[in-house]
């Protein structure tokens, strides 16, 4: 593989300079450009959702919640959850990195349905605009869970607009999943068998299955909710003959699998990072691949663990508890296999690897604290307290966001053709890790002590831990701003990136950075397993020899 | 500097300690597995750090024995935890025989409680130490959740159904009561206190107030709403007689059966056509909208108090509380 640096003056055609103008972006069907459209939009939503989080933490500095009014506080935590989940986390890795990478990783020119891909982005934007207009028109105060009959009857907020926004964005998710599944099945290049695929592709495949099977259920549920709210059809409100607990079942039938829509892609990214930065094939490749599929299947069978204190039958609680413990096992298999991959590896500490270490630590903590919540008798105490908040932030922020940032740093050179400043990036990674733990670790303690979630004001004895959490959140917030700044800076001033700056094995590294519009100059042929670093070294050496001969001859 | 940070919630009920033992075990397991992962990652990443830029380590494909070990090992631990937690959950789900009952109605944003002897409380619950207390709960509006951290108990309070939760407080004192299911604007104000009293203090407190016991309030309602016209003691009315039916199986027109419990009586008041007792016609009108959740609970308490032999209920709270069980049969005639 050639390692020569293309100079900044190199006028080589690539996907970024293939066309100019707003029109060339808004009407593009290039999966890489669509990935960048998503990148811009989810970053916007991430900072919107983040600013709601800042307000929440500011309010909780004092026990009486003097910073915000109760109603405002409730709207802010609702918007924080809705924006972060539906408009940042669910699309984050799939729509940005998945969109950019899946065609390249399978050696294809684009996704199977490029126009559908662009439609997905527009649906996402329409959903996002509706969500923001619901906020602008006065907000929604139901919590992101929309529990009935509060949401269907009592809440005064703009529940219907918000619900339709999530409904429309859901179709974006379904169509993206469909596109990925078809692409992975039908468009793999010659020689790329299923068990030669990078594990990121396996993880994205499992994620896509959840997206197309689970998302319709939340769509139906939101429609039923709107029907009850607008036409007063008794579905969930007991006064008109409905069952409020039924809503909780429907809601979590999607929303628990949705947690895996957020974390599975991050696990895929981590598999790539672990292999690349220890220069080793992932230990137990097959098991790591199958565990993604196992997680996707089991994820549909554990929704009832959100209902242990809801009045659901205690026998149902028993079944959901045992299934929840079972879903822990494929997750544990992944963590153990990543750890074993480091054994006798060649480990470097580049920024993506820093995020990878962060992910393994925080995801492990998120996972083991999940065991406490799967345990019936202990969950009764911890349910709906800050322990749950801490647990899922360890998974979704400590896990999914760390994975996303790790992936962004890893593939940034490929996406933009520029390197980011390594020193700043490592510094930011450390700041984020420290800020994250200071924010969320005290919340485990708060939860065990009994502080309920979604409280605008709280008893004074909880203040010390809340102040620590708010202090951590300030550090975390600053930590997130740093990459934002140096990423933008690097697009113009960063060092030009070689085709394969990390010595990674995937097909995406065999094409220039940034790639040409059609991804590869010629369709690649795969002759080796994934993560074959010895073959990569042989190819690089051969390329070097060829170059030398050319120069000499 | 960490002196001001609380670590452990108070343990004030008979199950608090048992839940905590499991919690400690789980925390230890969590710390153990995290420590194994962290120390291995740390050790490997130092021991096998990249020393030469061009080095390519030998690939290792995997190891079936290791994979089995780290799937089955944690699997066994998980099943052990599952069994322990479930046994505890089952034990905690079923109130012991003879538990004293208190009725709870949640509404935005307050807790309304009533003792069978008649005492009403708002956002406060007084209970004696050392005696099992069962709460029968429902909501007037949205879903709430009844949580007393010091007792390690929590249960959602759902409109349209009765949920129950029980505890036996063993430390006199004052404990937080929280609503933990988000219920709207003042959710964080839907809080209160549980006062656990020495049994003697509790007796004193009980005799201090209250406007007639729940069953007699129920009886007055029963008369006022005209229920007595059809539900005639001894039978023969247009509706079935209610003496002694509580807790007994009832046969319906369609041949099915159900036990006459709180939920059944509530349904019969609000939606009488849903289950029609065998031999009767569906002539009873619905009382939806005419009775509050609290009044329904009083009616249930009245039906509960009716025994086979007599249609009358206890009235005198001082006599009532002298009996060990709150739902004891009538101890005296209404004056």
Coordinates of C-alpha atoms in Angstrom, one line a residue, chain A residues 113-442:
Chain A
X113 CA -30.7 2.4 -2.8
X114 CA -28.9 5.8 -2.9
X115 CA -32.1 7.8 -3.5
X116 CA -33.8 6.1 -0.5
X117 CA -30.8 7.1 1.5
X118 CA -31.3 10.8 0.7
X119 CA -35.0 10.4 1.4
X120 CA -34.0 9.0 4.9
X121 CA -32.1 12.2 5.6
X122 CA -35.0 14.4 4.6
X123 CA -37.4 12.4 6.8
X124 CA -34.9 12.8 9.6
X125 CA -34.8 16.6 9.0
X126 CA -38.6 16.8 8.8
X127 CA -38.9 14.9 12.1
X128 CA -36.3 17.1 13.7
X129 CA -38.0 20.3 12.6
X130 CA -41.3 19.1 14.0
X131 CA -39.6 18.2 17.3
X132 CA -38.0 21.7 17.5
X133 CA -41.2 23.4 16.6
X134 CA -43.0 21.5 19.4
X135 CA -40.3 22.9 21.7
X136 CA -40.7 26.4 20.3
X137 CA -44.5 26.3 20.5
X138 CA -44.2 25.8 24.3
X139 CA -42.6 22.4 24.7
X140 CA -43.6 18.9 25.8
X141 CA -43.6 17.8 29.4
X142 CA -44.3 14.1 29.2
X143 CA -40.8 12.8 29.6
X144 CA -39.4 11.0 26.6
X145 CA -41.3 7.9 27.7
X146 CA -44.8 9.5 26.9
X147 CA -46.4 7.4 29.6
X148 CA -50.2 7.4 29.4
X149 CA -52.7 8.6 30.6
X150 CA -50.5 11.6 31.4
X151 CA -49.4 12.1 27.8
X152 CA -52.8 11.3 26.3
X153 CA -55.1 13.2 28.6
X154 CA -53.4 15.4 31.2
X155 CA -50.4 17.0 29.6
X156 CA -50.9 20.4 28.1
X157 CA -47.9 20.2 25.9
X158 CA -47.6 19.8 22.2
X159 CA -47.6 16.0 22.5
X160 CA -49.1 15.3 19.0
X161 CA -46.5 17.4 17.1
X162 CA -43.7 15.9 19.1
X163 CA -45.1 12.4 18.6
X164 CA -45.5 12.9 14.8
X165 CA -41.9 14.2 14.7
X166 CA -40.6 11.0 16.3
X167 CA -42.9 9.0 14.0
X168 CA -41.5 10.6 10.9
X169 CA -37.9 10.3 12.1
X170 CA -38.6 6.6 12.8
X171 CA -39.1 6.0 9.0
X172 CA -35.7 7.5 8.4
X173 CA -34.4 4.8 10.8
X174 CA -36.3 2.0 9.1
X175 CA -35.3 3.0 5.6
X176 CA -31.6 3.3 6.6
X177 CA -31.7 -0.2 8.2
X178 CA -33.3 -1.6 5.1
X179 CA -30.7 0.0 2.9
X180 CA -27.9 -1.5 5.0
X181 CA -29.3 -5.0 5.1
X182 CA -29.8 -5.1 1.3
X183 CA -26.3 -3.6 0.7
X184 CA -24.6 -6.1 3.0
X185 CA -26.5 -9.0 1.4
X186 CA -26.2 -8.1 -2.2
X187 CA -23.2 -5.8 -2.8
X188 CA -20.2 -7.5 -1.2
X189 CA -17.3 -7.4 -3.6
X190 CA -15.7 -10.6 -4.9
X191 CA -14.1 -12.8 -2.2
X192 CA -15.8 -10.9 0.7
X193 CA -17.6 -13.8 2.4
X194 CA -19.7 -13.2 5.5
X195 CA -16.9 -14.3 7.8
X196 CA -14.4 -12.0 6.1
X197 CA -16.5 -8.9 6.9
X198 CA -15.3 -6.4 9.4
X199 CA -17.1 -6.7 12.7
X200 CA -18.5 -3.2 12.3
X201 CA -20.5 -4.6 9.4
X202 CA -21.8 -7.4 11.5
X203 CA -22.8 -5.0 14.3
X204 CA -24.5 -2.7 11.8
X205 CA -26.4 -5.6 10.3
X206 CA -27.7 -6.6 13.7
X207 CA -28.6 -3.0 14.4
X208 CA -30.5 -2.7 11.1
X209 CA -32.5 -5.8 11.9
X210 CA -33.7 -4.1 15.2
X211 CA -34.4 -0.9 13.3
X212 CA -36.7 -2.5 10.8
X213 CA -38.5 -4.8 13.2
X214 CA -38.7 -2.6 16.3
X215 CA -39.3 0.9 14.9
X216 CA -42.8 0.1 13.4
X217 CA -44.0 -0.8 16.9
X218 CA -43.2 2.7 18.3
X219 CA -44.7 4.2 15.2
X220 CA -48.0 2.3 15.8
X221 CA -47.9 3.2 19.5
X222 CA -47.4 6.9 18.8
X223 CA -50.4 6.7 16.4
X224 CA -52.6 5.1 19.0
X225 CA -51.5 7.8 21.5
X226 CA -52.4 10.5 19.0
X227 CA -55.8 8.7 18.3
X228 CA -56.5 8.8 22.0
X229 CA -55.5 12.4 22.4
X230 CA -57.3 13.7 19.4
X231 CA -60.4 11.4 19.0
X232 CA -60.7 10.2 22.6
X233 CA -60.7 6.6 21.6
X234 CA -60.1 4.5 24.8
X235 CA -56.8 2.7 24.3
X236 CA -54.6 3.6 27.2
X237 CA -56.8 5.9 29.4
X238 CA -58.8 3.8 32.0
X239 CA -61.5 6.4 32.2
X240 CA -62.6 5.6 28.7
X241 CA -61.9 1.9 28.9
X242 CA -58.1 1.8 28.2
X243 CA -55.2 0.2 30.0
X244 CA -52.3 2.5 30.9
X245 CA -49.9 -0.4 31.5
X246 CA -50.5 -1.6 27.9
X247 CA -48.8 1.6 26.7
X248 CA -45.8 0.8 28.8
X249 CA -45.5 -2.6 27.2
X250 CA -45.8 -1.2 23.7
X251 CA -43.4 1.6 24.4
X252 CA -40.7 -0.6 25.8
X253 CA -41.1 -3.3 23.2
X254 CA -39.4 -0.7 20.9
X255 CA -37.5 1.4 23.3
X256 CA -35.6 -1.4 24.9
X257 CA -34.3 -2.8 21.6
X258 CA -33.6 0.9 20.8
X259 CA -31.0 0.9 23.5
X260 CA -29.2 -1.8 21.4
X261 CA -29.7 0.4 18.2
X262 CA -27.5 2.8 20.1
X263 CA -24.9 0.5 21.6
X264 CA -24.4 -2.2 19.0
X265 CA -22.9 0.2 16.4
X266 CA -20.6 1.5 19.1
X267 CA -19.5 -2.1 19.8
X268 CA -18.8 -2.5 16.1
X269 CA -16.6 0.6 16.1
X270 CA -14.8 -0.7 19.2
X271 CA -14.0 -4.0 17.5
X272 CA -12.4 -2.1 14.6
X273 CA -10.4 0.1 17.0
X274 CA -9.2 -2.8 19.2
X275 CA -8.0 -4.8 16.2
X276 CA -6.3 -1.8 14.5
X277 CA -4.5 -0.4 17.5
X278 CA -3.3 -3.7 18.7
X279 CA -2.6 -4.9 15.2
X280 CA -4.3 -8.2 15.9
X281 CA -7.2 -10.2 14.6
X282 CA -10.1 -9.9 17.1
X283 CA -9.9 -12.8 19.5
X284 CA -12.9 -15.1 18.8
X285 CA -14.1 -13.2 15.7
X286 CA -17.0 -15.6 15.2
X287 CA -18.3 -15.3 18.7
X288 CA -18.0 -11.5 18.6
X289 CA -20.0 -11.5 15.3
X290 CA -22.6 -13.9 16.6
X291 CA -23.0 -12.1 19.9
X292 CA -24.2 -9.0 17.9
X293 CA -26.9 -11.2 16.4
X294 CA -27.7 -12.8 19.7
X295 CA -28.0 -9.3 21.4
X296 CA -30.4 -8.2 18.6
X297 CA -32.6 -11.2 19.1
X298 CA -32.7 -11.2 22.9
X299 CA -33.2 -7.4 22.9
X300 CA -36.8 -8.0 21.8
X301 CA -37.5 -10.3 24.8
X302 CA -36.6 -8.1 27.8
X303 CA -38.9 -5.1 27.6
X304 CA -40.8 -6.2 30.7
X305 CA -37.8 -5.4 33.0
X306 CA -39.0 -1.8 32.8
X307 CA -42.2 -2.9 34.4
X308 CA -41.1 -4.7 37.5
X309 CA -43.1 -2.3 39.8
X310 CA -45.8 -1.4 37.3
X311 CA -48.4 -3.8 38.5
X312 CA -47.4 -6.4 35.9
X313 CA -47.8 -10.0 37.0
X314 CA -45.0 -11.1 39.3
X315 CA -44.6 -14.2 37.1
X316 CA -44.0 -12.0 34.1
X317 CA -41.4 -10.2 36.1
X318 CA -39.7 -13.5 36.7
X319 CA -39.5 -14.3 33.0
X320 CA -38.2 -10.9 32.0
X321 CA -35.6 -10.9 34.8
X322 CA -34.1 -14.2 33.7
X323 CA -34.1 -13.1 30.0
X324 CA -32.4 -9.8 31.0
X325 CA -29.6 -11.7 32.7
X326 CA -29.2 -13.8 29.5
X327 CA -28.7 -10.7 27.4
X328 CA -25.8 -9.8 29.7
X329 CA -23.9 -12.8 28.4
X330 CA -23.3 -11.9 24.8
X331 CA -22.3 -8.4 25.9
X332 CA -19.8 -9.9 28.4
X333 CA -18.4 -12.2 25.6
X334 CA -17.6 -9.1 23.6
X335 CA -15.8 -7.4 26.4
X336 CA -13.8 -10.5 27.3
X337 CA -12.8 -11.0 23.6
X338 CA -11.7 -7.4 23.2
X339 CA -9.6 -7.8 26.3
X340 CA -8.1 -11.0 25.1
X341 CA -7.2 -9.4 21.7
X342 CA -4.8 -7.1 23.6
X343 CA -2.9 -10.1 24.8
X344 CA 0.4 -10.2 22.8
X345 CA -0.7 -7.4 20.6
X346 CA 1.2 -4.3 19.5
X347 CA -0.7 -1.6 21.3
X348 CA -0.5 2.1 20.5
X349 CA -2.2 4.9 22.3
X350 CA -3.6 7.0 19.5
X351 CA -6.7 9.0 20.3
X352 CA -9.2 6.5 18.9
X353 CA -7.6 3.9 21.2
X354 CA -8.0 6.3 24.2
X355 CA -11.7 6.4 23.4
X356 CA -11.7 2.7 23.0
X357 CA -10.2 2.2 26.5
X358 CA -12.8 4.7 27.8
X359 CA -15.5 2.7 26.2
X360 CA -14.4 -0.6 27.6
X361 CA -14.2 0.9 31.1
X362 CA -17.5 2.8 31.1
X363 CA -19.4 0.1 29.2
X364 CA -18.3 -2.5 31.6
X365 CA -19.5 -0.4 34.5
X366 CA -22.8 0.3 32.7
X367 CA -23.1 -3.4 32.1
X368 CA -22.4 -4.7 35.6
X369 CA -24.7 -2.1 37.1
X370 CA -27.4 -3.4 34.8
X371 CA -27.2 -6.7 36.7
X372 CA -28.5 -4.9 39.8
X373 CA -31.4 -3.6 37.8
X374 CA -32.2 -7.0 36.3
X375 CA -32.4 -8.4 39.9
X376 CA -36.0 -8.2 40.9
X377 CA -35.8 -7.4 44.6
X378 CA -33.1 -4.8 44.1
X379 CA -34.8 -3.2 41.1
X380 CA -37.8 -2.5 43.3
X381 CA -35.6 -0.2 45.3
X382 CA -33.6 1.3 42.5
X383 CA -36.4 1.6 39.9
X384 CA -37.0 5.2 38.7
X385 CA -34.2 6.5 40.9
X386 CA -30.9 8.2 39.8
X387 CA -29.3 4.8 39.8
X388 CA -31.2 4.1 36.6
X389 CA -30.1 7.4 35.2
X390 CA -26.5 6.7 36.0
X391 CA -26.7 3.2 34.5
X392 CA -28.1 4.2 31.2
X393 CA -25.8 7.1 30.8
X394 CA -22.9 4.8 31.3
X395 CA -24.2 2.7 28.5
X396 CA -25.4 5.5 26.2
X397 CA -22.9 8.2 26.8
X398 CA -20.0 6.2 28.3
X399 CA -20.7 3.5 25.7
X400 CA -22.3 4.9 22.6
X401 CA -20.9 8.4 22.6
X402 CA -17.4 7.2 23.4
X403 CA -17.7 4.7 20.6
X404 CA -19.0 7.4 18.3
X405 CA -16.1 9.8 19.2
X406 CA -13.6 7.0 18.9
X407 CA -14.9 6.2 15.4
X408 CA -15.0 9.8 14.4
X409 CA -11.3 10.3 15.3
X410 CA -10.5 7.0 13.6
X411 CA -12.2 7.7 10.3
X412 CA -11.8 11.5 10.3
X413 CA -8.7 11.3 8.1
X414 CA -10.6 9.1 5.6
X415 CA -13.7 11.4 5.7
X416 CA -11.9 14.7 5.3
X417 CA -8.4 13.8 4.1
X418 CA -6.9 15.7 7.0
X419 CA -5.5 14.7 10.4
X420 CA -6.7 16.3 13.6
X421 CA -4.2 17.6 16.1
X422 CA -3.2 14.6 18.2
X423 CA -2.2 16.3 21.4
X424 CA -5.5 18.3 21.7
X425 CA -7.4 15.2 20.8
X426 CA -5.8 13.1 23.6
X427 CA -6.3 15.9 26.0
X428 CA -10.0 16.1 25.1
X429 CA -10.4 12.4 25.5
X430 CA -9.0 12.5 29.0
X431 CA -11.2 15.5 29.9
X432 CA -14.3 13.8 28.7
X433 CA -13.5 10.6 30.6
X434 CA -12.9 12.5 33.8
X435 CA -15.9 14.8 33.4
X436 CA -18.2 11.9 32.5
X437 CA -17.3 9.9 35.7
X438 CA -17.6 12.9 37.9
X439 CA -21.0 13.6 36.4
X440 CA -22.5 10.2 36.6
X441 CA -20.8 8.2 39.3
X442 CA -22.4 10.2 42.1

